Amino acid sequence: MKRFTPKLLFIGIIVSITACNNHKNQQKMTISDSTSIFPKGEKLPNEYFTGNAFLHLVLAKDKNNEFALGSVTFEPGARTHWHTHPKGQVLIITEGEGFYQVKGKPAQLLVKGSVVNIPENTEHWHGASVNNKLVHIAITNYKGDSNVVWLQPVSDQDYQEVNKTKTHE
Amino acid sequence: MKRFTPKLLFIGIIVSITACNNHKNQQKMTISDSTSIFPKGEKLPNEYFTGNAFLHLVLAKDKNNEFALGSVTFEPGARTHWHTHPKGQVLIITEGEGFYQVKGKPAQLLVKGSVVNIPENTEHWHGASVNNKLVHIAITNYKGDSNVVWLQPVSDQDYQEVNKTKTHE
């Protein structure tokens, strides 16, 4: 078996350090791309949300845009109450993992790039999984002055049931 | 000065390798977050776009959503022609760097998290900087069946002028 000389070991260390530095550089470049698109915003009231959910309002309804545009961040375990939208809502998942469930139907797993086109007057909830945060852009259409009707909380039992079969870890 | 023994060098190499592995793990976690939200999509025609621009159509206009929703990727140097929207458009920048310019006004630098609420019937262009790609979500409102009116290309001279004062490196 070949014996390592101190010289060879020294070369080995230099190669290791160079490789490390390359990793550091790549990591630095990547981190600058992995920040969230929007700030977390303001905490949403537990009157309508379970756990810690936050809204960054991007644009309010105006004369051209007949919708409110916002970014919603759900910490792990956080979710909306059951609710409906009189003229529907579009969700674009930008980070994390979570669920969308229409009353009486199986939940749909949401990941980055998922898009949900929520129909009008359809009882549903959305939120993070128990282990991961979820961030989505929401485009919420208005019917007159109304864009949401809030209902009862999603029970812990219903939420845990959905998470049992679906979360990634 | 203390002399390094082969044993110390061996320990040094192990420490280096462990540090490298930690960087690799961090890098892997970060990379999984830094992928684009949507695929690049299909190349947009050079009849209306200069350079290589791509559209991933997310949702077409439907009975609730009175807009088209898409993700547009501009490679470095690519931009729209001058154009107007009869009922405006909202841009959400999700990656990269670029510009938005209304005819006769200074250009606005666009970075991740920038939002542009483009008014109706306002001549403008948007696109990547000369050195970086730009990716944005576009919410394009309809007036009847129309959502865009295309005009002349942005000249190389006008484009270079904007880039001179504004690009990041």
mmCIF file of C-alpha atoms in Angstrom:
data_model
loop_
_atom_site.group_PDB
_atom_site.id
_atom_site.type_symbol
_atom_site.label_atom_id
_atom_site.label_comp_id
_atom_site.label_asym_id
_atom_site.label_seq_id
_atom_site.Cartn_x
_atom_site.Cartn_y
_atom_site.Cartn_z
ATOM 1 C CA MET A 1 0.000 0.000 0.000
ATOM 2 C CA LYS A 2 1.330 3.421 -0.988
ATOM 3 C CA ARG A 3 2.337 5.626 1.952
ATOM 4 C CA PHE A 4 1.214 9.280 2.062
ATOM 5 C CA THR A 5 4.086 11.745 2.410
ATOM 6 C CA PRO A 6 3.541 15.097 4.195
ATOM 7 C CA LYS A 7 3.931 16.785 0.760
ATOM 8 C CA LEU A 8 1.021 14.796 -0.709
ATOM 9 C CA LEU A 9 -1.096 15.536 2.367
ATOM 10 C CA PHE A 10 -0.354 19.239 1.952
ATOM 11 C CA ILE A 11 -1.494 19.140 -1.685
ATOM 12 C CA GLY A 12 -4.614 17.284 -0.512
ATOM 13 C CA ILE A 13 -5.475 20.051 1.946
ATOM 14 C CA ILE A 14 -4.999 22.768 -0.700
ATOM 15 C CA VAL A 15 -7.324 20.881 -3.082
ATOM 16 C CA SER A 16 -9.909 20.501 -0.283
ATOM 17 C CA ILE A 17 -9.767 24.199 0.571
ATOM 18 C CA THR A 18 -10.094 25.203 -3.090
ATOM 19 C CA ALA A 19 -13.114 22.908 -3.459
ATOM 20 C CA CYS A 20 -14.623 24.449 -0.320
ATOM 21 C CA ASN A 21 -14.177 27.947 -1.661
ATOM 22 C CA ASN A 22 -15.892 26.990 -4.898
ATOM 23 C CA HIS A 23 -18.842 25.687 -2.890
ATOM 24 C CA LYS A 24 -18.944 28.903 -0.877
ATOM 25 C CA ASN A 25 -19.057 30.988 -4.060
ATOM 26 C CA GLN A 26 -21.827 28.900 -5.573
ATOM 27 C CA GLN A 27 -23.737 29.042 -2.318
ATOM 28 C CA LYS A 28 -23.458 32.828 -2.162
ATOM 29 C CA MET A 29 -24.799 33.196 -5.693
ATOM 30 C CA THR A 30 -27.679 30.855 -4.936
ATOM 31 C CA ILE A 31 -28.690 32.509 -1.673
ATOM 32 C CA SER A 32 -29.164 35.858 -3.406
ATOM 33 C CA ASP A 33 -31.784 34.168 -5.627
ATOM 34 C CA SER A 34 -33.623 32.335 -2.881
ATOM 35 C CA THR A 35 -35.009 35.307 -0.965
ATOM 36 C CA SER A 36 -38.779 35.693 -0.905
ATOM 37 C CA ILE A 37 -40.337 37.879 -3.602
ATOM 38 C CA PHE A 38 -42.256 40.008 -1.082
ATOM 39 C CA PRO A 39 -41.951 40.863 2.613
ATOM 40 C CA LYS A 40 -44.028 38.752 5.010
ATOM 41 C CA GLY A 41 -46.369 41.657 5.803
ATOM 42 C CA GLU A 42 -48.876 41.990 8.641
ATOM 43 C CA LYS A 43 -50.308 39.157 10.753
ATOM 44 C CA LEU A 44 -53.800 38.126 9.669
ATOM 45 C CA PRO A 45 -56.487 37.954 12.382
ATOM 46 C CA ASN A 46 -57.176 34.643 14.136
ATOM 47 C CA GLU A 47 -60.859 35.475 13.651
ATOM 48 C CA TYR A 48 -60.388 34.085 10.093
ATOM 49 C CA PHE A 49 -57.022 32.264 10.206
ATOM 50 C CA THR A 50 -55.705 29.449 12.432
ATOM 51 C CA GLY A 51 -52.064 29.911 13.513
ATOM 52 C CA ASN A 52 -49.701 32.531 12.123
ATOM 53 C CA ALA A 53 -50.595 33.812 8.663
ATOM 54 C CA PHE A 54 -49.395 37.121 7.186
ATOM 55 C CA LEU A 55 -50.529 39.395 4.327
ATOM 56 C CA HIS A 56 -48.417 41.706 2.212
ATOM 57 C CA LEU A 57 -50.960 43.700 0.192
ATOM 58 C CA VAL A 58 -49.446 44.295 -3.257
ATOM 59 C CA LEU A 59 -52.279 46.237 -4.922
ATOM 60 C CA ALA A 60 -55.806 47.109 -3.890
ATOM 61 C CA LYS A 61 -58.678 46.952 -6.424
ATOM 62 C CA ASP A 62 -58.652 49.959 -8.749
ATOM 63 C CA LYS A 63 -60.390 51.117 -11.916
ATOM 64 C CA ASN A 64 -58.488 48.658 -14.175
ATOM 65 C CA ASN A 65 -57.779 45.779 -11.804
ATOM 66 C CA GLU A 66 -61.027 44.287 -10.525
ATOM 67 C CA PHE A 67 -59.157 42.252 -7.906
ATOM 68 C CA ALA A 68 -57.007 42.620 -4.804
ATOM 69 C CA LEU A 69 -53.444 41.355 -5.246
ATOM 70 C CA GLY A 70 -51.499 40.108 -2.215
ATOM 71 C CA SER A 71 -48.817 37.718 -0.985
ATOM 72 C CA VAL A 72 -49.855 35.476 1.906
ATOM 73 C CA THR A 73 -47.342 33.609 4.118
ATOM 74 C CA PHE A 74 -48.577 30.732 6.276
ATOM 75 C CA GLU A 75 -46.192 29.442 8.951
ATOM 76 C CA PRO A 76 -46.220 25.619 9.428
ATOM 77 C CA GLY A 77 -49.641 24.584 10.752
ATOM 78 C CA ALA A 78 -51.342 27.852 9.737
ATOM 79 C CA ARG A 79 -54.399 27.859 7.460
ATOM 80 C CA THR A 80 -57.467 29.864 6.518
ATOM 81 C CA HIS A 81 -60.869 29.090 7.956
ATOM 82 C CA TRP A 82 -63.325 27.555 5.519
ATOM 83 C CA HIS A 83 -64.525 30.336 3.190
ATOM 84 C CA THR A 84 -65.969 31.202 -0.209
ATOM 85 C CA HIS A 85 -65.221 33.877 -2.828
ATOM 86 C CA PRO A 86 -68.234 35.390 -4.648
ATOM 87 C CA LYS A 87 -66.196 35.807 -7.888
ATOM 88 C CA GLY A 88 -63.398 33.279 -7.304
ATOM 89 C CA GLN A 89 -59.686 33.623 -6.560
ATOM 90 C CA VAL A 90 -56.412 32.541 -8.212
ATOM 91 C CA LEU A 91 -53.511 31.277 -6.066
ATOM 92 C CA ILE A 92 -49.910 31.065 -7.352
ATOM 93 C CA ILE A 93 -47.636 29.146 -4.967
ATOM 94 C CA THR A 94 -44.237 30.854 -4.766
ATOM 95 C CA GLU A 95 -42.600 28.936 -1.855
ATOM 96 C CA GLY A 96 -43.063 25.999 0.482
ATOM 97 C CA GLU A 97 -45.741 23.341 0.762
ATOM 98 C CA GLY A 98 -49.376 23.251 1.721
ATOM 99 C CA PHE A 99 -52.916 22.251 0.802
ATOM 100 C CA TYR A 100 -56.087 23.393 -0.935
ATOM 101 C CA GLN A 101 -59.272 21.524 -0.093
ATOM 102 C CA VAL A 102 -62.805 21.951 -1.375
ATOM 103 C CA LYS A 103 -65.464 20.804 1.153
ATOM 104 C CA GLY A 104 -66.192 17.094 0.697
ATOM 105 C CA LYS A 105 -63.281 16.499 -1.724
ATOM 106 C CA PRO A 106 -59.725 15.181 -1.218
ATOM 107 C CA ALA A 107 -57.108 17.872 -0.453
ATOM 108 C CA GLN A 108 -54.702 18.930 -3.199
ATOM 109 C CA LEU A 109 -50.986 19.220 -2.362
ATOM 110 C CA LEU A 110 -49.546 22.659 -3.187
ATOM 111 C CA VAL A 111 -45.872 23.240 -4.019
ATOM 112 C CA LYS A 112 -43.919 26.034 -5.708
ATOM 113 C CA GLY A 113 -45.457 26.610 -9.160
ATOM 114 C CA SER A 114 -48.871 25.164 -8.243
ATOM 115 C CA VAL A 115 -51.777 27.301 -9.468
ATOM 116 C CA VAL A 116 -55.334 27.036 -8.135
ATOM 117 C CA ASN A 117 -58.257 28.643 -9.975
ATOM 118 C CA ILE A 118 -60.863 28.667 -7.184
ATOM 119 C CA PRO A 119 -64.450 28.834 -8.519
ATOM 120 C CA GLU A 120 -67.077 31.250 -7.177
ATOM 121 C CA ASN A 121 -69.139 30.320 -4.091
ATOM 122 C CA THR A 122 -67.153 27.152 -3.385
ATOM 123 C CA GLU A 123 -66.435 26.306 0.258
ATOM 124 C CA HIS A 124 -62.698 25.623 0.717
ATOM 125 C CA TRP A 125 -59.567 26.286 2.755
ATOM 126 C CA HIS A 126 -55.859 26.651 1.997
ATOM 127 C CA GLY A 127 -52.734 26.831 4.125
ATOM 128 C CA ALA A 128 -49.344 25.408 5.050
ATOM 129 C CA SER A 129 -48.608 21.790 5.864
ATOM 130 C CA VAL A 130 -47.839 20.888 9.455
ATOM 131 C CA ASN A 131 -44.074 20.772 8.706
ATOM 132 C CA ASN A 132 -43.507 23.524 6.112
ATOM 133 C CA LYS A 133 -44.454 27.103 5.448
ATOM 134 C CA LEU A 134 -46.503 28.069 2.385
ATOM 135 C CA VAL A 135 -46.279 31.350 0.468
ATOM 136 C CA HIS A 136 -48.743 32.223 -2.300
ATOM 137 C CA ILE A 137 -49.751 35.187 -4.391
ATOM 138 C CA ALA A 138 -53.552 35.626 -4.292
ATOM 139 C CA ILE A 139 -55.557 37.379 -6.999
ATOM 140 C CA THR A 140 -58.970 37.848 -5.392
ATOM 141 C CA ASN A 141 -61.780 38.987 -7.690
ATOM 142 C CA TYR A 142 -64.562 41.258 -6.498
ATOM 143 C CA LYS A 143 -68.298 40.934 -6.981
ATOM 144 C CA GLY A 144 -69.386 44.475 -6.174
ATOM 145 C CA ASP A 145 -67.638 45.357 -2.910
ATOM 146 C CA SER A 146 -67.286 41.764 -1.664
ATOM 147 C CA ASN A 147 -64.452 39.297 -2.297
ATOM 148 C CA VAL A 148 -64.723 36.751 0.570
ATOM 149 C CA VAL A 149 -67.278 35.147 2.921
ATOM 150 C CA TRP A 150 -65.718 33.633 6.067
ATOM 151 C CA LEU A 151 -67.085 30.433 7.640
ATOM 152 C CA GLN A 152 -65.992 28.040 10.467
ATOM 153 C CA PRO A 153 -62.369 27.069 11.306
ATOM 154 C CA VAL A 154 -60.806 23.932 9.799
ATOM 155 C CA SER A 155 -60.801 21.526 12.766
ATOM 156 C CA ASP A 156 -57.484 20.136 14.031
ATOM 157 C CA GLN A 157 -58.820 16.645 13.233
ATOM 158 C CA ASP A 158 -59.615 17.508 9.589
ATOM 159 C CA TYR A 159 -56.265 19.297 9.222
ATOM 160 C CA GLN A 160 -54.264 16.411 10.718
ATOM 161 C CA GLU A 161 -56.117 13.915 8.507
ATOM 162 C CA VAL A 162 -55.050 15.811 5.372
ATOM 163 C CA ASN A 163 -51.455 16.068 6.614
ATOM 164 C CA LYS A 164 -51.232 12.336 7.458
ATOM 165 C CA THR A 165 -51.374 11.193 3.873
ATOM 166 C CA LYS A 166 -49.773 14.097 2.099
ATOM 167 C CA THR A 167 -46.888 15.959 3.747
ATOM 168 C CA HIS A 168 -43.332 15.710 2.536
ATOM 169 C CA GLU A 169 -40.567 15.158 5.085
ATOM 170 C CA MET B 1 7.390 28.008 14.581
ATOM 171 C CA LYS B 2 5.402 24.853 15.289
ATOM 172 C CA ARG B 3 6.021 22.057 12.780
ATOM 173 C CA PHE B 4 3.046 20.167 11.295
ATOM 174 C CA THR B 5 3.186 16.406 11.768
ATOM 175 C CA PRO B 6 1.511 14.027 9.288
ATOM 176 C CA LYS B 7 -1.077 13.268 12.031
ATOM 177 C CA LEU B 8 -2.047 16.936 12.325
ATOM 178 C CA LEU B 9 -2.265 17.229 8.549
ATOM 179 C CA PHE B 10 -4.556 14.195 8.455
ATOM 180 C CA ILE B 11 -6.865 15.795 11.047
ATOM 181 C CA GLY B 12 -6.756 18.988 8.951
ATOM 182 C CA ILE B 13 -7.917 17.129 5.866
ATOM 183 C CA ILE B 14 -10.780 15.480 7.752
ATOM 184 C CA VAL B 15 -11.912 18.883 9.059
ATOM 185 C CA SER B 16 -11.706 20.324 5.533
ATOM 186 C CA ILE B 17 -13.756 17.477 4.083
ATOM 187 C CA THR B 18 -16.392 17.801 6.829
ATOM 188 C CA ALA B 19 -16.647 21.542 6.187
ATOM 189 C CA CYS B 20 -17.031 20.851 2.480
ATOM 190 C CA ASN B 21 -19.836 18.396 3.098
ATOM 191 C CA ASN B 22 -21.656 20.954 5.229
ATOM 192 C CA HIS B 23 -21.403 23.468 2.399
ATOM 193 C CA LYS B 24 -22.689 20.871 -0.046
ATOM 194 C CA ASN B 25 -25.726 20.196 2.129
ATOM 195 C CA GLN B 26 -26.516 23.876 2.551
ATOM 196 C CA GLN B 27 -26.073 24.388 -1.157
ATOM 197 C CA LYS B 28 -28.443 21.520 -1.977
ATOM 198 C CA MET B 29 -31.133 22.940 0.320
ATOM 199 C CA THR B 30 -30.745 26.381 -1.199
ATOM 200 C CA ILE B 31 -30.823 25.180 -4.801
ATOM 201 C CA SER B 32 -34.167 23.479 -4.248
ATOM 202 C CA ASP B 33 -35.581 26.913 -3.317
ATOM 203 C CA SER B 34 -33.999 28.856 -6.151
ATOM 204 C CA THR B 35 -35.651 27.137 -9.099
ATOM 205 C CA SER B 36 -37.981 29.263 -11.202
ATOM 206 C CA ILE B 37 -41.669 29.214 -10.250
ATOM 207 C CA PHE B 38 -42.795 28.335 -13.776
ATOM 208 C CA PRO B 39 -41.242 26.719 -16.853
ATOM 209 C CA LYS B 40 -39.808 29.093 -19.469
ATOM 210 C CA GLY B 41 -42.566 28.259 -21.969
ATOM 211 C CA GLU B 42 -42.723 29.005 -25.678
ATOM 212 C CA LYS B 43 -40.638 31.580 -27.577
ATOM 213 C CA LEU B 44 -42.533 34.797 -28.289
ATOM 214 C CA PRO B 45 -42.540 36.059 -31.890
ATOM 215 C CA ASN B 46 -39.901 38.590 -32.990
ATOM 216 C CA GLU B 47 -42.794 40.424 -34.671
ATOM 217 C CA TYR B 48 -43.489 41.911 -31.207
ATOM 218 C CA PHE B 49 -40.361 41.092 -29.151
ATOM 219 C CA THR B 50 -36.655 41.870 -29.704
ATOM 220 C CA GLY B 51 -34.320 38.987 -28.803
ATOM 221 C CA ASN B 52 -35.377 35.826 -26.980
ATOM 222 C CA ALA B 53 -38.500 36.168 -24.860
ATOM 223 C CA PHE B 54 -40.692 33.267 -23.721
ATOM 224 C CA LEU B 55 -44.274 32.905 -22.434
ATOM 225 C CA HIS B 56 -45.636 30.293 -20.075
ATOM 226 C CA LEU B 57 -49.412 30.849 -20.150
ATOM 227 C CA VAL B 58 -50.725 30.166 -16.637
ATOM 228 C CA LEU B 59 -54.448 30.886 -17.139
ATOM 229 C CA ALA B 60 -56.474 32.267 -20.019
ATOM 230 C CA LYS B 61 -59.325 34.752 -19.385
ATOM 231 C CA ASP B 62 -62.422 32.989 -18.083
ATOM 232 C CA LYS B 63 -65.823 33.891 -16.601
ATOM 233 C CA ASN B 64 -64.346 35.008 -13.214
ATOM 234 C CA ASN B 65 -60.867 36.187 -14.206
ATOM 235 C CA GLU B 66 -61.097 39.085 -16.637
ATOM 236 C CA PHE B 67 -57.387 38.856 -17.395
ATOM 237 C CA ALA B 68 -54.777 36.558 -18.925
ATOM 238 C CA LEU B 69 -52.166 35.320 -16.448
ATOM 239 C CA GLY B 70 -48.692 34.367 -17.673
ATOM 240 C CA SER B 71 -45.005 34.184 -16.789
ATOM 241 C CA VAL B 72 -42.656 35.894 -19.257
ATOM 242 C CA THR B 73 -38.900 35.218 -19.366
ATOM 243 C CA PHE B 74 -36.642 37.683 -21.186
ATOM 244 C CA GLU B 75 -33.071 36.548 -21.876
ATOM 245 C CA PRO B 76 -30.419 39.290 -21.465
ATOM 246 C CA GLY B 77 -30.991 41.988 -24.112
ATOM 247 C CA ALA B 78 -34.572 40.849 -24.874
ATOM 248 C CA ARG B 79 -37.502 43.278 -24.580
ATOM 249 C CA THR B 80 -41.003 43.940 -25.834
ATOM 250 C CA HIS B 81 -41.707 46.380 -28.626
ATOM 251 C CA TRP B 82 -43.411 49.584 -27.554
ATOM 252 C CA HIS B 83 -47.067 48.781 -26.868
ATOM 253 C CA THR B 84 -50.206 49.772 -24.966
ATOM 254 C CA HIS B 85 -52.862 47.860 -22.996
ATOM 255 C CA PRO B 86 -56.472 49.048 -23.376
ATOM 256 C CA LYS B 87 -57.264 48.112 -19.721
ATOM 257 C CA GLY B 88 -53.777 48.080 -18.202
ATOM 258 C CA GLN B 89 -51.494 45.309 -16.962
ATOM 259 C CA VAL B 90 -49.800 44.379 -13.666
ATOM 260 C CA LEU B 91 -46.225 43.015 -13.671
ATOM 261 C CA ILE B 92 -44.714 41.146 -10.691
ATOM 262 C CA ILE B 93 -40.956 40.622 -11.072
ATOM 263 C CA THR B 94 -40.004 37.143 -9.824
ATOM 264 C CA GLU B 95 -36.343 36.914 -10.968
ATOM 265 C CA GLY B 96 -33.526 38.886 -12.517
ATOM 266 C CA GLU B 97 -33.206 42.509 -13.578
ATOM 267 C CA GLY B 98 -34.719 44.705 -16.250
ATOM 268 C CA PHE B 99 -36.572 47.886 -17.106
ATOM 269 C CA TYR B 100 -40.006 49.411 -17.570
ATOM 270 C CA GLN B 101 -40.191 52.648 -19.513
ATOM 271 C CA VAL B 102 -43.144 54.858 -20.390
ATOM 272 C CA LYS B 103 -42.605 56.874 -23.613
ATOM 273 C CA GLY B 104 -40.890 60.183 -22.830
ATOM 274 C CA LYS B 105 -40.118 59.292 -19.202
ATOM 275 C CA PRO B 106 -37.006 57.881 -17.459
ATOM 276 C CA ALA B 107 -36.833 54.082 -17.299
ATOM 277 C CA GLN B 108 -37.580 52.314 -14.014
ATOM 278 C CA LEU B 109 -35.212 49.566 -12.828
ATOM 279 C CA LEU B 110 -37.000 46.264 -12.151
ATOM 280 C CA VAL B 111 -35.708 43.668 -9.666
ATOM 281 C CA LYS B 112 -37.249 40.700 -7.827
ATOM 282 C CA GLY B 113 -40.284 42.000 -5.920
ATOM 283 C CA SER B 114 -40.845 45.049 -8.149
ATOM 284 C CA VAL B 115 -44.485 45.570 -9.118
ATOM 285 C CA VAL B 116 -45.653 47.742 -11.998
ATOM 286 C CA ASN B 117 -49.293 48.802 -12.356
ATOM 287 C CA ILE B 118 -49.334 49.868 -16.007
ATOM 288 C CA PRO B 119 -52.170 52.303 -16.818
ATOM 289 C CA GLU B 120 -54.492 51.903 -19.808
ATOM 290 C CA ASN B 121 -53.478 53.277 -23.235
ATOM 291 C CA THR B 122 -49.955 54.204 -22.100
ATOM 292 C CA GLU B 123 -47.110 53.599 -24.559
ATOM 293 C CA HIS B 124 -44.326 51.634 -22.840
ATOM 294 C CA TRP B 125 -41.897 48.723 -23.052
ATOM 295 C CA HIS B 126 -40.417 46.250 -20.569
ATOM 296 C CA GLY B 127 -37.655 43.682 -20.730
ATOM 297 C CA ALA B 128 -34.329 42.369 -19.441
ATOM 298 C CA SER B 129 -31.184 44.412 -18.940
ATOM 299 C CA VAL B 130 -28.315 43.829 -21.323
ATOM 300 C CA ASN B 131 -26.486 41.673 -18.711
ATOM 301 C CA ASN B 132 -29.267 39.817 -16.856
ATOM 302 C CA LYS B 133 -32.425 37.912 -17.570
ATOM 303 C CA LEU B 134 -35.794 39.151 -16.326
ATOM 304 C CA VAL B 135 -38.753 36.973 -15.323
ATOM 305 C CA HIS B 136 -42.155 38.474 -14.510
ATOM 306 C CA ILE B 137 -45.696 37.365 -13.940
ATOM 307 C CA ALA B 138 -48.088 39.432 -16.081
ATOM 308 C CA ILE B 139 -51.764 39.976 -15.253
ATOM 309 C CA THR B 140 -53.163 41.466 -18.450
ATOM 310 C CA ASN B 141 -56.674 42.898 -18.251
ATOM 311 C CA TYR B 142 -59.071 42.736 -21.183
ATOM 312 C CA LYS B 143 -61.241 45.452 -22.657
ATOM 313 C CA GLY B 144 -63.700 43.346 -24.639
ATOM 314 C CA ASP B 145 -61.559 40.900 -26.625
ATOM 315 C CA SER B 146 -58.424 43.074 -26.703
ATOM 316 C CA ASN B 147 -55.578 43.241 -24.187
ATOM 317 C CA VAL B 148 -52.617 44.691 -26.150
ATOM 318 C CA VAL B 149 -51.840 47.009 -29.084
ATOM 319 C CA TRP B 150 -48.346 46.492 -30.555
ATOM 320 C CA LEU B 151 -46.264 49.401 -31.886
ATOM 321 C CA GLN B 152 -42.647 49.897 -33.134
ATOM 322 C CA PRO B 153 -39.529 48.125 -31.736
ATOM 323 C CA VAL B 154 -37.429 49.762 -29.008
ATOM 324 C CA SER B 155 -34.348 50.928 -30.961
ATOM 325 C CA ASP B 156 -30.909 49.579 -29.978
ATOM 326 C CA GLN B 157 -29.864 53.181 -29.261
ATOM 327 C CA ASP B 158 -32.765 53.820 -26.851
ATOM 328 C CA TYR B 159 -32.188 50.446 -25.171
ATOM 329 C CA GLN B 160 -28.435 50.994 -24.752
ATOM 330 C CA GLU B 161 -29.060 54.487 -23.363
ATOM 331 C CA VAL B 162 -31.293 53.072 -20.609
ATOM 332 C CA ASN B 163 -28.767 50.318 -19.820
ATOM 333 C CA LYS B 164 -25.822 52.756 -19.597
ATOM 334 C CA THR B 165 -27.041 54.420 -16.451
ATOM 335 C CA LYS B 166 -28.911 51.629 -14.768
ATOM 336 C CA THR B 167 -27.603 48.062 -15.049
ATOM 337 C CA HIS B 168 -26.137 46.071 -12.187
ATOM 338 C CA GLU B 169 -23.075 43.887 -12.737
#
